[in-house]
mmCIF file of C-alpha atoms in Angstrom:
data_model
loop_
_atom_site.group_PDB
_atom_site.id
_atom_site.type_symbol
_atom_site.label_atom_id
_atom_site.label_comp_id
_atom_site.label_asym_id
_atom_site.label_seq_id
_atom_site.Cartn_x
_atom_site.Cartn_y
_atom_site.Cartn_z
ATOM 1 C CA MET A 1 -117.059 -15.058 14.017
ATOM 2 C CA LEU A 2 -116.525 -11.733 12.299
ATOM 3 C CA ALA A 3 -113.305 -9.714 12.504
ATOM 4 C CA LEU A 4 -113.407 -6.006 11.706
ATOM 5 C CA ILE A 5 -110.096 -4.589 10.492
ATOM 6 C CA MET A 6 -110.091 -0.868 11.232
ATOM 7 C CA ALA A 7 -108.326 0.502 8.171
ATOM 8 C CA GLY A 8 -109.598 4.054 7.772
ATOM 9 C CA GLY A 9 -106.675 6.072 9.099
ATOM 10 C CA LEU A 10 -104.366 8.064 6.873
ATOM 11 C CA GLY A 11 -101.292 7.881 9.112
ATOM 12 C CA THR A 12 -100.115 11.469 8.672
ATOM 13 C CA ARG A 13 -97.201 10.960 11.087
ATOM 14 C CA MET A 14 -95.760 8.337 8.745
ATOM 15 C CA ASN A 15 -95.796 10.607 5.662
ATOM 16 C CA ARG A 16 -95.772 7.498 3.450
ATOM 17 C CA GLY A 17 -99.262 7.331 2.009
ATOM 18 C CA GLU A 18 -102.165 5.328 3.367
ATOM 19 C CA LYS A 19 -101.158 3.653 6.596
ATOM 20 C CA PRO A 20 -102.715 0.186 6.080
ATOM 21 C CA LEU A 21 -100.690 -0.215 2.872
ATOM 22 C CA ILE A 22 -97.323 0.736 4.366
ATOM 23 C CA THR A 23 -95.105 -2.310 4.048
ATOM 24 C CA VAL A 24 -93.174 -4.160 6.728
ATOM 25 C CA CYS A 25 -90.602 -6.502 5.190
ATOM 26 C CA GLY A 26 -92.192 -5.962 1.784
ATOM 27 C CA ARG A 27 -95.765 -6.738 2.832
ATOM 28 C CA PRO A 28 -98.635 -4.314 3.574
ATOM 29 C CA MET A 29 -99.494 -4.218 7.273
ATOM 30 C CA ILE A 30 -103.165 -4.863 6.563
ATOM 31 C CA ASP A 31 -102.182 -8.103 4.812
ATOM 32 C CA TYR A 32 -100.587 -9.467 7.997
ATOM 33 C CA VAL A 33 -103.813 -8.749 9.881
ATOM 34 C CA ARG A 34 -106.069 -10.148 7.162
ATOM 35 C CA SER A 35 -104.087 -13.391 6.894
ATOM 36 C CA ALA A 36 -104.001 -13.900 10.658
ATOM 37 C CA PHE A 37 -107.779 -13.726 10.998
ATOM 38 C CA ILE A 38 -108.495 -15.811 7.898
ATOM 39 C CA ASP A 39 -106.005 -18.481 8.999
ATOM 40 C CA ALA A 40 -107.694 -18.474 12.417
ATOM 41 C CA GLY A 41 -110.971 -19.326 10.679
ATOM 42 C CA LEU A 42 -112.699 -15.955 11.011
ATOM 43 C CA GLU A 43 -114.631 -13.894 8.493
ATOM 44 C CA VAL A 44 -112.969 -10.560 7.686
ATOM 45 C CA LEU A 45 -114.517 -7.161 6.985
ATOM 46 C CA ALA A 46 -112.315 -4.095 6.501
ATOM 47 C CA VAL A 47 -113.677 -0.767 7.746
ATOM 48 C CA VAL A 48 -112.379 1.953 5.422
ATOM 49 C CA THR A 49 -113.097 5.667 4.989
ATOM 50 C CA PRO A 50 -112.941 8.229 2.162
ATOM 51 C CA LYS A 51 -109.402 9.029 3.369
ATOM 52 C CA VAL A 52 -108.037 5.686 2.111
ATOM 53 C CA PRO A 53 -109.212 5.046 -1.481
ATOM 54 C CA MET A 54 -106.144 2.954 -2.309
ATOM 55 C CA THR A 55 -106.753 0.724 0.709
ATOM 56 C CA LYS A 56 -110.319 0.215 -0.483
ATOM 57 C CA ASN A 57 -109.000 -0.725 -3.929
ATOM 58 C CA TRP A 58 -106.492 -3.100 -2.344
ATOM 59 C CA CYS A 59 -109.292 -4.807 -0.423
ATOM 60 C CA ARG A 60 -111.353 -5.125 -3.591
ATOM 61 C CA ALA A 61 -108.392 -6.579 -5.513
ATOM 62 C CA HIS A 62 -107.715 -9.128 -2.761
ATOM 63 C CA GLY A 63 -111.304 -10.234 -2.321
ATOM 64 C CA ILE A 64 -111.806 -8.604 1.073
ATOM 65 C CA ASP A 65 -115.254 -7.298 1.886
ATOM 66 C CA PHE A 66 -115.233 -3.727 3.149
ATOM 67 C CA PHE A 67 -117.551 -1.180 4.715
ATOM 68 C CA GLN A 68 -116.973 2.509 4.038
ATOM 69 C CA ALA A 69 -117.568 4.571 7.160
ATOM 70 C CA GLN A 70 -117.667 8.358 7.261
ATOM 71 C CA GLY A 71 -114.216 8.662 8.812
ATOM 72 C CA ILE A 72 -115.214 10.710 11.853
ATOM 73 C CA GLY A 73 -113.089 8.691 14.283
ATOM 74 C CA TYR A 74 -112.241 5.158 15.360
ATOM 75 C CA ILE A 75 -115.148 4.651 17.768
ATOM 76 C CA GLU A 76 -117.612 6.460 15.515
ATOM 77 C CA ASP A 77 -116.569 4.402 12.490
ATOM 78 C CA LEU A 78 -116.818 1.183 14.493
ATOM 79 C CA ASN A 79 -120.299 2.005 15.786
ATOM 80 C CA GLU A 80 -121.439 3.092 12.324
ATOM 81 C CA CYS A 81 -120.258 -0.166 10.788
ATOM 82 C CA VAL A 82 -121.772 -2.406 13.460
ATOM 83 C CA THR A 83 -125.094 -0.575 13.266
ATOM 84 C CA GLU A 84 -125.257 -0.592 9.467
ATOM 85 C CA ILE A 85 -124.329 -4.249 8.973
ATOM 86 C CA GLY A 86 -126.676 -5.318 11.764
ATOM 87 C CA GLU A 87 -124.116 -7.549 13.471
ATOM 88 C CA ASP A 88 -125.435 -8.279 16.963
ATOM 89 C CA MET A 89 -122.878 -10.898 18.030
ATOM 90 C CA PRO A 90 -119.404 -10.553 19.578
ATOM 91 C CA MET A 91 -116.723 -9.794 17.010
ATOM 92 C CA PHE A 92 -113.012 -9.088 16.890
ATOM 93 C CA THR A 93 -111.790 -5.607 16.108
ATOM 94 C CA CYS A 94 -108.182 -4.958 15.167
ATOM 95 C CA VAL A 95 -106.255 -1.987 13.880
ATOM 96 C CA ALA A 96 -104.820 -2.508 10.396
ATOM 97 C CA ASP A 97 -101.312 -1.514 11.507
ATOM 98 C CA LEU A 98 -100.666 -4.463 13.851
ATOM 99 C CA PRO A 99 -98.444 -6.800 11.793
ATOM 100 C CA GLY A 100 -97.572 -8.929 14.832
ATOM 101 C CA VAL A 101 -101.025 -10.440 15.241
ATOM 102 C CA THR A 102 -101.058 -14.182 14.467
ATOM 103 C CA PRO A 103 -103.619 -17.005 14.311
ATOM 104 C CA ALA A 104 -102.157 -18.410 17.540
ATOM 105 C CA ILE A 105 -102.622 -15.101 19.369
ATOM 106 C CA ILE A 106 -106.173 -14.791 18.041
ATOM 107 C CA GLY A 107 -106.930 -18.326 19.204
ATOM 108 C CA GLU A 108 -105.566 -17.660 22.677
ATOM 109 C CA VAL A 109 -107.570 -14.442 23.008
ATOM 110 C CA LEU A 110 -110.722 -16.224 21.869
ATOM 111 C CA ASP A 111 -110.203 -19.054 24.370
ATOM 112 C CA ARG A 112 -109.433 -16.765 27.296
ATOM 113 C CA TRP A 113 -112.381 -14.504 26.491
ATOM 114 C CA SER A 114 -114.748 -17.467 26.124
ATOM 115 C CA ASP A 115 -113.655 -18.809 29.512
ATOM 116 C CA SER A 116 -114.178 -15.411 31.166
ATOM 117 C CA GLY A 117 -117.913 -15.221 30.517
ATOM 118 C CA MET A 118 -117.589 -11.497 29.752
ATOM 119 C CA ASN A 119 -119.043 -9.903 26.650
ATOM 120 C CA ALA A 120 -115.954 -7.956 25.551
ATOM 121 C CA CYS A 121 -112.167 -8.179 25.711
ATOM 122 C CA SER A 122 -109.213 -5.839 25.266
ATOM 123 C CA VAL A 123 -105.686 -7.164 24.812
ATOM 124 C CA TRP A 124 -102.842 -5.478 26.681
ATOM 125 C CA VAL A 125 -99.060 -5.898 26.582
ATOM 126 C CA PRO A 126 -96.567 -4.993 29.336
ATOM 127 C CA LYS A 127 -95.248 -1.467 28.858
ATOM 128 C CA ALA A 128 -91.733 -2.778 29.415
ATOM 129 C CA LEU A 129 -91.976 -4.673 26.112
ATOM 130 C CA PHE A 130 -92.981 -1.481 24.286
ATOM 131 C CA LEU A 131 -89.944 0.301 25.703
ATOM 132 C CA GLU A 132 -87.708 -2.667 24.903
ATOM 133 C CA ASN A 133 -88.806 -2.491 21.260
ATOM 134 C CA SER A 134 -88.507 1.334 21.077
ATOM 135 C CA ILE A 135 -92.276 1.736 20.632
ATOM 136 C CA LYS A 136 -94.100 4.614 22.307
ATOM 137 C CA CYS A 137 -96.956 3.709 24.617
ATOM 138 C CA GLN A 138 -99.573 6.471 24.402
ATOM 139 C CA TYR A 139 -101.670 5.208 27.316
ATOM 140 C CA SER A 140 -101.173 2.687 30.097
ATOM 141 C CA GLU A 141 -103.050 1.044 32.945
ATOM 142 C CA VAL A 142 -102.079 -1.441 35.616
ATOM 143 C CA ILE A 143 -103.390 -4.851 34.523
ATOM 144 C CA ASP A 144 -102.865 -7.793 36.878
ATOM 145 C CA GLY A 145 -100.255 -5.760 38.744
ATOM 146 C CA VAL A 146 -98.298 -4.880 35.586
ATOM 147 C CA GLU A 147 -98.173 -1.505 33.838
ATOM 148 C CA ALA A 148 -99.498 -2.302 30.377
ATOM 149 C CA CYS A 149 -100.544 -0.662 27.112
ATOM 150 C CA PRO A 150 -103.421 -1.552 24.778
ATOM 151 C CA SER A 151 -102.447 -3.499 21.675
ATOM 152 C CA GLY A 152 -105.289 -2.566 19.321
ATOM 153 C CA LEU A 153 -106.768 -6.094 19.363
ATOM 154 C CA ASN A 154 -110.204 -6.408 20.970
ATOM 155 C CA ILE A 155 -113.450 -8.340 21.122
ATOM 156 C CA PHE A 156 -116.538 -6.165 20.930
ATOM 157 C CA ASP A 157 -120.164 -7.073 21.620
ATOM 158 C CA GLY A 158 -122.296 -5.892 18.720
ATOM 159 C CA SER A 159 -125.639 -6.476 20.429
ATOM 160 C CA ASN A 160 -125.598 -3.026 22.057
ATOM 161 C CA PRO A 161 -122.595 -1.116 20.676
ATOM 162 C CA SER A 162 -123.247 2.166 22.463
ATOM 163 C CA ALA A 163 -123.658 0.611 25.927
ATOM 164 C CA PRO A 164 -120.827 0.007 28.427
ATOM 165 C CA GLN A 165 -119.416 -3.499 27.993
ATOM 166 C CA ASP A 166 -118.370 -6.021 30.619
ATOM 167 C CA GLU A 167 -114.741 -6.320 29.549
ATOM 168 C CA LEU A 168 -111.938 -8.791 30.138
ATOM 169 C CA LYS A 169 -108.630 -6.906 30.196
ATOM 170 C CA LEU A 170 -106.275 -9.608 28.986
ATOM 171 C CA LEU A 171 -102.530 -9.213 29.567
ATOM 172 C CA LEU A 172 -100.367 -11.054 27.026
ATOM 173 C CA ASN A 173 -96.588 -11.203 27.118
ATOM 174 C CA GLU A 174 -96.340 -10.900 23.326
ATOM 175 C CA PRO A 175 -93.558 -8.616 22.034
ATOM 176 C CA ALA A 176 -94.962 -8.734 18.484
ATOM 177 C CA LEU A 177 -98.129 -6.973 19.648
ATOM 178 C CA THR A 178 -96.166 -3.868 20.640
ATOM 179 C CA PHE A 179 -95.735 -2.955 16.971
ATOM 180 C CA ASN A 180 -98.786 -0.775 16.413
ATOM 181 C CA VAL A 181 -96.736 1.236 13.931
ATOM 182 C CA ASN A 182 -97.312 5.003 14.120
ATOM 183 C CA THR A 183 -94.011 6.719 13.262
ATOM 184 C CA PRO A 184 -91.113 6.245 10.821
ATOM 185 C CA GLU A 185 -88.909 5.248 13.758
ATOM 186 C CA GLU A 186 -91.393 2.572 14.806
ATOM 187 C CA LEU A 187 -91.513 1.303 11.225
ATOM 188 C CA ILE A 188 -87.741 0.844 11.287
ATOM 189 C CA ALA A 189 -88.027 -1.027 14.590
ATOM 190 C CA ALA A 190 -90.776 -3.235 13.128
ATOM 191 C CA GLU A 191 -88.661 -4.007 10.053
ATOM 192 C CA GLU A 192 -85.807 -5.104 12.299
ATOM 193 C CA PHE A 193 -88.039 -7.204 14.568
ATOM 194 C CA PHE A 194 -90.035 -8.996 11.876
ATOM 195 C CA GLY A 195 -87.065 -9.274 9.529
ATOM 196 C CA LYS A 196 -85.461 -11.651 12.016
ATOM 197 C CA ARG A 197 -88.526 -13.913 11.837
ATOM 198 C CA ILE A 198 -88.538 -14.355 8.065
#
């Protein structure tokens, strides 16, 4: 199964260069994501844009295949990539700035999605965990009776990328998935959280 790592954003709010290469505990965030998918047995393709030439070079240096999209926006870049590579099967998509994703989480999502019979999946985390970790939740919905925020980890059906998808909204009680790092303050919080795990 293919995993697309969406790594085209510049991260202007961070003011620390290209966002995928910003380090958490001395390691680029994209490297956490790459390792998690590879260790889970998936094939990895990074989706980059002209905004992130150093990220593209990092991918090349680390043997990661990449696709350069135009950089219009997340959804546009995703659709462009899926259309151009001709992938017509379900695939994971994950933002490059989600250092808390692990092979175990990926395996659980894959199992739960497979059991659901649906053709897509989005992973959500209780909003209370975002607040507990001092991470802002930009958008929330009630999932299984719990106010929750999207994590940035999804399964996407490539057979008809522009069509509405029958989607499992999967709620996971995973504090590590709250760290979709967008601000300097959230980077500090991530350093503290993941530093305790090393």
